[in-house]
Amino acid sequence: MDIANADGVIKATLQDTTAMAEILEEAFEDDAVMSYLLGKRGVTRDFFEALFQHIYLPFDCSFYVKNNHGEMMGCALWSKPGQDPNALSLGFFKMLWHNRQNLTFDSLKRSFSLSSLSLRYHPKEPHYYLCAIGVRQSFRRQGVASRLLTHVLAMADREQAPTYLENSQEKNLALYQKNGFEVVHKHILTNSSPIWFMQRSPKPLN
């Protein structure tokens, strides 16, 4: 049974894997950075299914929002302070195995290179990390992404923990900046796609 928090945000479980992967596939369908990393089209859903199931589900910090008809409108994959999604863990190798038919040597090389670059800009102290956030096209501009963001940012503020993300779409900069994120670096990939590395400091406790 789905247990919603006061803001209507629900913690994701294994049974939500397919729906979340479908939403993230739609959200990243035309994302140039995702295309750069995966190297081909049509494999994004498999990638997000494996990413959630083998890495972010065990982190126990991924959420979604439903409407009154029970339709999942948007979701987000997060890791908590002290969790390392880039670690060469059992889950990481399970994810690779799950995607073995979709990944190539070149796509793995690009992924490792971008991960190494990203690690330079992660906060040095334990922090929350937003891996991916997406909202179905039919539910956009209804505040879904903001609800998913502010739910975890409130957790970060209570713990006085910083937050970090990589943004690959310029149109989303305003949303993140409105919620306290600042650009710490902008990088242009070899396919001319920009990616913004962003950090947020926790709000002081009253």
PDB file of C-alpha atoms in Angstrom:
ATOM      1  CA  MET A   1       0.000   0.000   0.000  1.00  0.00           C
ATOM      2  CA  ASP A   2       1.318   3.459  -0.923  1.00  0.00           C
ATOM      3  CA  ILE A   3       2.005   5.629   2.108  1.00  0.00           C
ATOM      4  CA  ALA A   4       1.995   9.318   1.187  1.00  0.00           C
ATOM      5  CA  ASN A   5       3.690  11.968   3.269  1.00  0.00           C
ATOM      6  CA  ALA A   6       1.898  15.174   4.192  1.00  0.00           C
ATOM      7  CA  ASP A   7       3.051  16.733   0.902  1.00  0.00           C
ATOM      8  CA  GLY A   8       1.718  13.800  -1.122  1.00  0.00           C
ATOM      9  CA  VAL A   9       5.181  12.451  -1.913  1.00  0.00           C
ATOM     10  CA  ILE A  10       5.464   8.649  -1.731  1.00  0.00           C
ATOM     11  CA  LYS A  11       8.598   6.567  -1.192  1.00  0.00           C
ATOM     12  CA  ALA A  12       9.242   4.249  -4.145  1.00  0.00           C
ATOM     13  CA  THR A  13       9.347   0.462  -3.813  1.00  0.00           C
ATOM     14  CA  LEU A  14      10.283  -2.394  -6.143  1.00  0.00           C
ATOM     15  CA  GLN A  15       6.767  -2.554  -7.584  1.00  0.00           C
ATOM     16  CA  ASP A  16       7.187   1.000  -8.870  1.00  0.00           C
ATOM     17  CA  THR A  17      10.216   0.159 -11.038  1.00  0.00           C
ATOM     18  CA  THR A  18       8.460  -0.010 -14.407  1.00  0.00           C
ATOM     19  CA  ALA A  19       6.349   3.120 -13.942  1.00  0.00           C
ATOM     20  CA  MET A  20       9.339   5.152 -12.758  1.00  0.00           C
ATOM     21  CA  ALA A  21      11.489   3.941 -15.652  1.00  0.00           C
ATOM     22  CA  GLU A  22       8.753   4.930 -18.110  1.00  0.00           C
ATOM     23  CA  ILE A  23       8.561   8.440 -16.649  1.00  0.00           C
ATOM     24  CA  LEU A  24      12.325   8.923 -16.702  1.00  0.00           C
ATOM     25  CA  GLU A  25      12.526   7.546 -20.234  1.00  0.00           C
ATOM     26  CA  GLU A  26       9.998  10.167 -21.348  1.00  0.00           C
ATOM     27  CA  ALA A  27      11.749  12.925 -19.411  1.00  0.00           C
ATOM     28  CA  PHE A  28      15.170  12.115 -20.872  1.00  0.00           C
ATOM     29  CA  GLU A  29      14.005  11.104 -24.354  1.00  0.00           C
ATOM     30  CA  ASP A  30      15.586  14.128 -26.032  1.00  0.00           C
ATOM     31  CA  ASP A  31      18.300  14.758 -23.440  1.00  0.00           C
ATOM     32  CA  ALA A  32      21.587  15.272 -25.275  1.00  0.00           C
ATOM     33  CA  VAL A  33      23.737  14.236 -22.313  1.00  0.00           C
ATOM     34  CA  MET A  34      21.835  10.963 -21.871  1.00  0.00           C
ATOM     35  CA  SER A  35      22.202  10.258 -25.595  1.00  0.00           C
ATOM     36  CA  TYR A  36      25.910  11.006 -25.297  1.00  0.00           C
ATOM     37  CA  LEU A  37      26.317   8.593 -22.381  1.00  0.00           C
ATOM     38  CA  LEU A  38      24.277   5.696 -23.766  1.00  0.00           C
ATOM     39  CA  GLY A  39      25.357   6.134 -27.369  1.00  0.00           C
ATOM     40  CA  LYS A  40      22.076   4.997 -28.914  1.00  0.00           C
ATOM     41  CA  ARG A  41      18.329   5.478 -28.682  1.00  0.00           C
ATOM     42  CA  GLY A  42      15.744   3.055 -27.370  1.00  0.00           C
ATOM     43  CA  VAL A  43      17.660   1.851 -24.322  1.00  0.00           C
ATOM     44  CA  THR A  44      16.829   4.589 -21.815  1.00  0.00           C
ATOM     45  CA  ARG A  45      14.012   2.684 -20.105  1.00  0.00           C
ATOM     46  CA  ASP A  46      16.189  -0.377 -19.533  1.00  0.00           C
ATOM     47  CA  PHE A  47      18.928   1.873 -18.170  1.00  0.00           C
ATOM     48  CA  PHE A  48      16.649   3.531 -15.617  1.00  0.00           C
ATOM     49  CA  GLU A  49      15.020   0.238 -14.613  1.00  0.00           C
ATOM     50  CA  ALA A  50      18.424  -1.200 -13.779  1.00  0.00           C
ATOM     51  CA  LEU A  51      19.665   2.007 -12.163  1.00  0.00           C
ATOM     52  CA  PHE A  52      16.685   2.204  -9.823  1.00  0.00           C
ATOM     53  CA  GLN A  53      16.352  -1.495  -9.066  1.00  0.00           C
ATOM     54  CA  HIS A  54      20.009  -2.241  -8.368  1.00  0.00           C
ATOM     55  CA  ILE A  55      21.394   1.043  -7.007  1.00  0.00           C
ATOM     56  CA  TYR A  56      18.772   3.582  -5.925  1.00  0.00           C
ATOM     57  CA  LEU A  57      16.126   1.238  -4.519  1.00  0.00           C
ATOM     58  CA  PRO A  58      18.568  -0.051  -1.851  1.00  0.00           C
ATOM     59  CA  PHE A  59      19.379   3.578  -0.985  1.00  0.00           C
ATOM     60  CA  ASP A  60      15.726   3.951   0.099  1.00  0.00           C
ATOM     61  CA  CYS A  61      15.483   7.605  -0.910  1.00  0.00           C
ATOM     62  CA  SER A  62      13.553   7.674  -4.195  1.00  0.00           C
ATOM     63  CA  PHE A  63      10.072   9.155  -4.399  1.00  0.00           C
ATOM     64  CA  TYR A  64       7.099   9.752  -6.670  1.00  0.00           C
ATOM     65  CA  VAL A  65       3.878  11.751  -6.778  1.00  0.00           C
ATOM     66  CA  LYS A  66       0.469  10.422  -7.875  1.00  0.00           C
ATOM     67  CA  ASN A  67      -2.689  12.275  -8.826  1.00  0.00           C
ATOM     68  CA  ASN A  68      -6.168  11.599  -7.439  1.00  0.00           C
ATOM     69  CA  HIS A  69      -6.700   8.889 -10.071  1.00  0.00           C
ATOM     70  CA  GLY A  70      -3.667   6.924  -8.951  1.00  0.00           C
ATOM     71  CA  GLU A  71      -1.540   7.898 -11.947  1.00  0.00           C
ATOM     72  CA  MET A  72       2.148   8.424 -11.264  1.00  0.00           C
ATOM     73  CA  MET A  73       2.928  11.969 -12.396  1.00  0.00           C
ATOM     74  CA  GLY A  74       6.644  12.250 -11.636  1.00  0.00           C
ATOM     75  CA  CYS A  75       9.500  10.664  -9.736  1.00  0.00           C
ATOM     76  CA  ALA A  76      13.036  11.304  -8.521  1.00  0.00           C
ATOM     77  CA  LEU A  77      16.045   9.126  -7.686  1.00  0.00           C
ATOM     78  CA  TRP A  78      18.125  10.291  -4.701  1.00  0.00           C
ATOM     79  CA  SER A  79      20.968   9.025  -2.568  1.00  0.00           C
ATOM     80  CA  LYS A  80      21.434  10.004   1.069  1.00  0.00           C
ATOM     81  CA  PRO A  81      24.534  11.261   2.893  1.00  0.00           C
ATOM     82  CA  GLY A  82      27.114   8.495   3.149  1.00  0.00           C
ATOM     83  CA  GLN A  83      25.770   6.564   0.149  1.00  0.00           C
ATOM     84  CA  ASP A  84      27.934   6.404  -2.975  1.00  0.00           C
ATOM     85  CA  PRO A  85      26.119   5.634  -6.249  1.00  0.00           C
ATOM     86  CA  ASN A  86      29.473   5.557  -8.058  1.00  0.00           C
ATOM     87  CA  ALA A  87      30.951   2.847  -5.855  1.00  0.00           C
ATOM     88  CA  LEU A  88      31.916  -0.413  -7.545  1.00  0.00           C
ATOM     89  CA  SER A  89      29.312  -2.272  -5.499  1.00  0.00           C
ATOM     90  CA  LEU A  90      27.399  -5.473  -6.163  1.00  0.00           C
ATOM     91  CA  GLY A  91      24.465  -3.327  -7.266  1.00  0.00           C
ATOM     92  CA  PHE A  92      26.675  -1.489  -9.745  1.00  0.00           C
ATOM     93  CA  PHE A  93      27.769  -4.751 -11.386  1.00  0.00           C
ATOM     94  CA  LYS A  94      24.188  -6.028 -11.405  1.00  0.00           C
ATOM     95  CA  MET A  95      23.193  -2.856 -13.245  1.00  0.00           C
ATOM     96  CA  LEU A  96      25.934  -3.428 -15.824  1.00  0.00           C
ATOM     97  CA  TRP A  97      24.823  -7.028 -16.290  1.00  0.00           C
ATOM     98  CA  HIS A  98      21.196  -5.934 -16.674  1.00  0.00           C
ATOM     99  CA  ASN A  99      22.282  -3.541 -19.455  1.00  0.00           C
ATOM    100  CA  ARG A 100      24.983  -5.726 -21.006  1.00  0.00           C
ATOM    101  CA  GLN A 101      23.278  -5.764 -24.424  1.00  0.00           C
ATOM    102  CA  ASN A 102      22.858  -1.982 -24.477  1.00  0.00           C
ATOM    103  CA  LEU A 103      26.262  -0.818 -23.269  1.00  0.00           C
ATOM    104  CA  THR A 104      29.387  -0.608 -25.383  1.00  0.00           C
ATOM    105  CA  PHE A 105      33.007  -0.040 -24.438  1.00  0.00           C
ATOM    106  CA  ASP A 106      32.736   3.545 -25.693  1.00  0.00           C
ATOM    107  CA  SER A 107      29.563   4.267 -23.684  1.00  0.00           C
ATOM    108  CA  LEU A 108      31.156   2.838 -20.529  1.00  0.00           C
ATOM    109  CA  LYS A 109      34.248   4.947 -21.133  1.00  0.00           C
ATOM    110  CA  ARG A 110      32.130   8.090 -21.499  1.00  0.00           C
ATOM    111  CA  SER A 111      30.164   7.256 -18.338  1.00  0.00           C
ATOM    112  CA  PHE A 112      33.288   6.704 -16.236  1.00  0.00           C
ATOM    113  CA  SER A 113      34.823   9.897 -17.585  1.00  0.00           C
ATOM    114  CA  LEU A 114      31.751  11.964 -16.695  1.00  0.00           C
ATOM    115  CA  SER A 115      31.509  10.333 -13.270  1.00  0.00           C
ATOM    116  CA  SER A 116      35.118  11.253 -12.552  1.00  0.00           C
ATOM    117  CA  LEU A 117      34.442  14.835 -13.612  1.00  0.00           C
ATOM    118  CA  SER A 118      31.298  14.997 -11.473  1.00  0.00           C
ATOM    119  CA  LEU A 119      33.147  13.802  -8.376  1.00  0.00           C
ATOM    120  CA  ARG A 120      35.303  16.946  -8.497  1.00  0.00           C
ATOM    121  CA  TYR A 121      32.253  19.078  -7.761  1.00  0.00           C
ATOM    122  CA  HIS A 122      30.400  16.958  -5.214  1.00  0.00           C
ATOM    123  CA  PRO A 123      30.437  18.565  -1.749  1.00  0.00           C
ATOM    124  CA  LYS A 124      33.299  17.214   0.332  1.00  0.00           C
ATOM    125  CA  GLU A 125      31.027  16.464   3.275  1.00  0.00           C
ATOM    126  CA  PRO A 126      28.231  13.827   3.256  1.00  0.00           C
ATOM    127  CA  HIS A 127      25.371  15.077   1.082  1.00  0.00           C
ATOM    128  CA  TYR A 128      22.136  14.275  -0.707  1.00  0.00           C
ATOM    129  CA  TYR A 129      22.532  13.627  -4.432  1.00  0.00           C
ATOM    130  CA  LEU A 130      19.783  13.976  -7.022  1.00  0.00           C
ATOM    131  CA  CYS A 131      20.520  11.486  -9.785  1.00  0.00           C
ATOM    132  CA  ALA A 132      17.406  11.996 -11.910  1.00  0.00           C
ATOM    133  CA  ILE A 133      14.010  13.676 -11.778  1.00  0.00           C
ATOM    134  CA  GLY A 134      11.236  13.492 -14.342  1.00  0.00           C
ATOM    135  CA  VAL A 135       7.591  14.405 -14.843  1.00  0.00           C
ATOM    136  CA  ARG A 136       5.215  13.006 -17.461  1.00  0.00           C
ATOM    137  CA  GLN A 137       4.522  15.443 -20.277  1.00  0.00           C
ATOM    138  CA  SER A 138       0.799  15.577 -19.459  1.00  0.00           C
ATOM    139  CA  PHE A 139       1.481  16.607 -15.855  1.00  0.00           C
ATOM    140  CA  ARG A 140       4.165  19.227 -16.343  1.00  0.00           C
ATOM    141  CA  ARG A 141       3.781  22.803 -15.072  1.00  0.00           C
ATOM    142  CA  GLN A 142       1.691  21.557 -12.146  1.00  0.00           C
ATOM    143  CA  GLY A 143       4.400  21.804  -9.488  1.00  0.00           C
ATOM    144  CA  VAL A 144       5.236  18.099  -9.458  1.00  0.00           C
ATOM    145  CA  ALA A 145       8.997  18.570  -9.810  1.00  0.00           C
ATOM    146  CA  SER A 146       8.969  21.221  -7.085  1.00  0.00           C
ATOM    147  CA  ARG A 147       7.177  18.868  -4.692  1.00  0.00           C
ATOM    148  CA  LEU A 148       9.714  16.124  -5.361  1.00  0.00           C
ATOM    149  CA  LEU A 149      12.581  18.554  -4.835  1.00  0.00           C
ATOM    150  CA  THR A 150      11.354  20.311  -1.723  1.00  0.00           C
ATOM    151  CA  HIS A 151      10.479  17.025  -0.004  1.00  0.00           C
ATOM    152  CA  VAL A 152      14.113  15.917   0.087  1.00  0.00           C
ATOM    153  CA  LEU A 153      15.518  19.423   0.490  1.00  0.00           C
ATOM    154  CA  ALA A 154      13.506  19.674   3.719  1.00  0.00           C
ATOM    155  CA  MET A 155      15.202  16.465   4.880  1.00  0.00           C
ATOM    156  CA  ALA A 156      18.587  17.945   3.990  1.00  0.00           C
ATOM    157  CA  ASP A 157      17.820  21.122   5.909  1.00  0.00           C
ATOM    158  CA  ARG A 158      16.775  19.189   9.010  1.00  0.00           C
ATOM    159  CA  GLU A 159      20.062  17.285   8.866  1.00  0.00           C
ATOM    160  CA  GLN A 160      22.038  20.388   7.825  1.00  0.00           C
ATOM    161  CA  ALA A 161      23.366  18.449   4.835  1.00  0.00           C
ATOM    162  CA  PRO A 162      24.278  19.939   1.433  1.00  0.00           C
ATOM    163  CA  THR A 163      22.721  18.755  -1.805  1.00  0.00           C
ATOM    164  CA  TYR A 164      24.218  18.167  -5.248  1.00  0.00           C
ATOM    165  CA  LEU A 165      23.010  17.491  -8.792  1.00  0.00           C
ATOM    166  CA  GLU A 166      24.016  17.627 -12.429  1.00  0.00           C
ATOM    167  CA  ASN A 167      21.650  19.438 -14.773  1.00  0.00           C
ATOM    168  CA  SER A 168      21.669  18.769 -18.499  1.00  0.00           C
ATOM    169  CA  GLN A 169      18.814  21.074 -19.574  1.00  0.00           C
ATOM    170  CA  GLU A 170      19.125  24.847 -19.446  1.00  0.00           C
ATOM    171  CA  LYS A 171      15.357  25.245 -19.064  1.00  0.00           C
ATOM    172  CA  ASN A 172      15.593  23.560 -15.644  1.00  0.00           C
ATOM    173  CA  LEU A 173      18.193  25.947 -14.235  1.00  0.00           C
ATOM    174  CA  ALA A 174      15.533  28.356 -12.945  1.00  0.00           C
ATOM    175  CA  LEU A 175      13.765  25.601 -10.988  1.00  0.00           C
ATOM    176  CA  TYR A 176      16.956  24.513  -9.265  1.00  0.00           C
ATOM    177  CA  GLN A 177      18.120  28.062  -8.594  1.00  0.00           C
ATOM    178  CA  LYS A 178      14.708  28.917  -7.138  1.00  0.00           C
ATOM    179  CA  ASN A 179      15.267  26.070  -4.677  1.00  0.00           C
ATOM    180  CA  GLY A 180      18.686  27.294  -3.597  1.00  0.00           C
ATOM    181  CA  PHE A 181      21.081  25.525  -5.972  1.00  0.00           C
ATOM    182  CA  GLU A 182      24.046  27.388  -7.411  1.00  0.00           C
ATOM    183  CA  VAL A 183      26.105  26.506 -10.466  1.00  0.00           C
ATOM    184  CA  VAL A 184      29.643  25.600  -9.415  1.00  0.00           C
ATOM    185  CA  HIS A 185      30.852  24.536 -12.871  1.00  0.00           C
ATOM    186  CA  LYS A 186      29.630  24.325 -16.455  1.00  0.00           C
ATOM    187  CA  HIS A 187      31.174  21.743 -18.772  1.00  0.00           C
ATOM    188  CA  ILE A 188      30.724  21.222 -22.518  1.00  0.00           C
ATOM    189  CA  LEU A 189      30.829  17.596 -23.650  1.00  0.00           C
ATOM    190  CA  THR A 190      32.444  16.487 -26.887  1.00  0.00           C
ATOM    191  CA  ASN A 191      29.028  16.443 -28.586  1.00  0.00           C
ATOM    192  CA  SER A 192      28.698  20.159 -27.681  1.00  0.00           C
ATOM    193  CA  SER A 193      26.115  19.473 -24.965  1.00  0.00           C
ATOM    194  CA  PRO A 194      26.383  21.556 -21.773  1.00  0.00           C
ATOM    195  CA  ILE A 195      26.085  20.136 -18.284  1.00  0.00           C
ATOM    196  CA  TRP A 196      25.798  22.233 -15.142  1.00  0.00           C
ATOM    197  CA  PHE A 197      27.156  20.976 -11.809  1.00  0.00           C
ATOM    198  CA  MET A 198      25.102  22.482  -8.987  1.00  0.00           C
ATOM    199  CA  GLN A 199      25.302  22.553  -5.197  1.00  0.00           C
ATOM    200  CA  ARG A 200      22.929  23.726  -2.488  1.00  0.00           C
ATOM    201  CA  SER A 201      23.833  24.583   1.099  1.00  0.00           C
ATOM    202  CA  PRO A 202      21.257  23.730   3.776  1.00  0.00           C
ATOM    203  CA  LYS A 203      19.094  26.510   5.153  1.00  0.00           C
ATOM    204  CA  PRO A 204      20.058  27.457   8.725  1.00  0.00           C
ATOM    205  CA  LEU A 205      17.902  25.972  11.450  1.00  0.00           C
ATOM    206  CA  ASN A 206      15.747  28.469  13.359  1.00  0.00           C
TER     207      ASN A 206
END
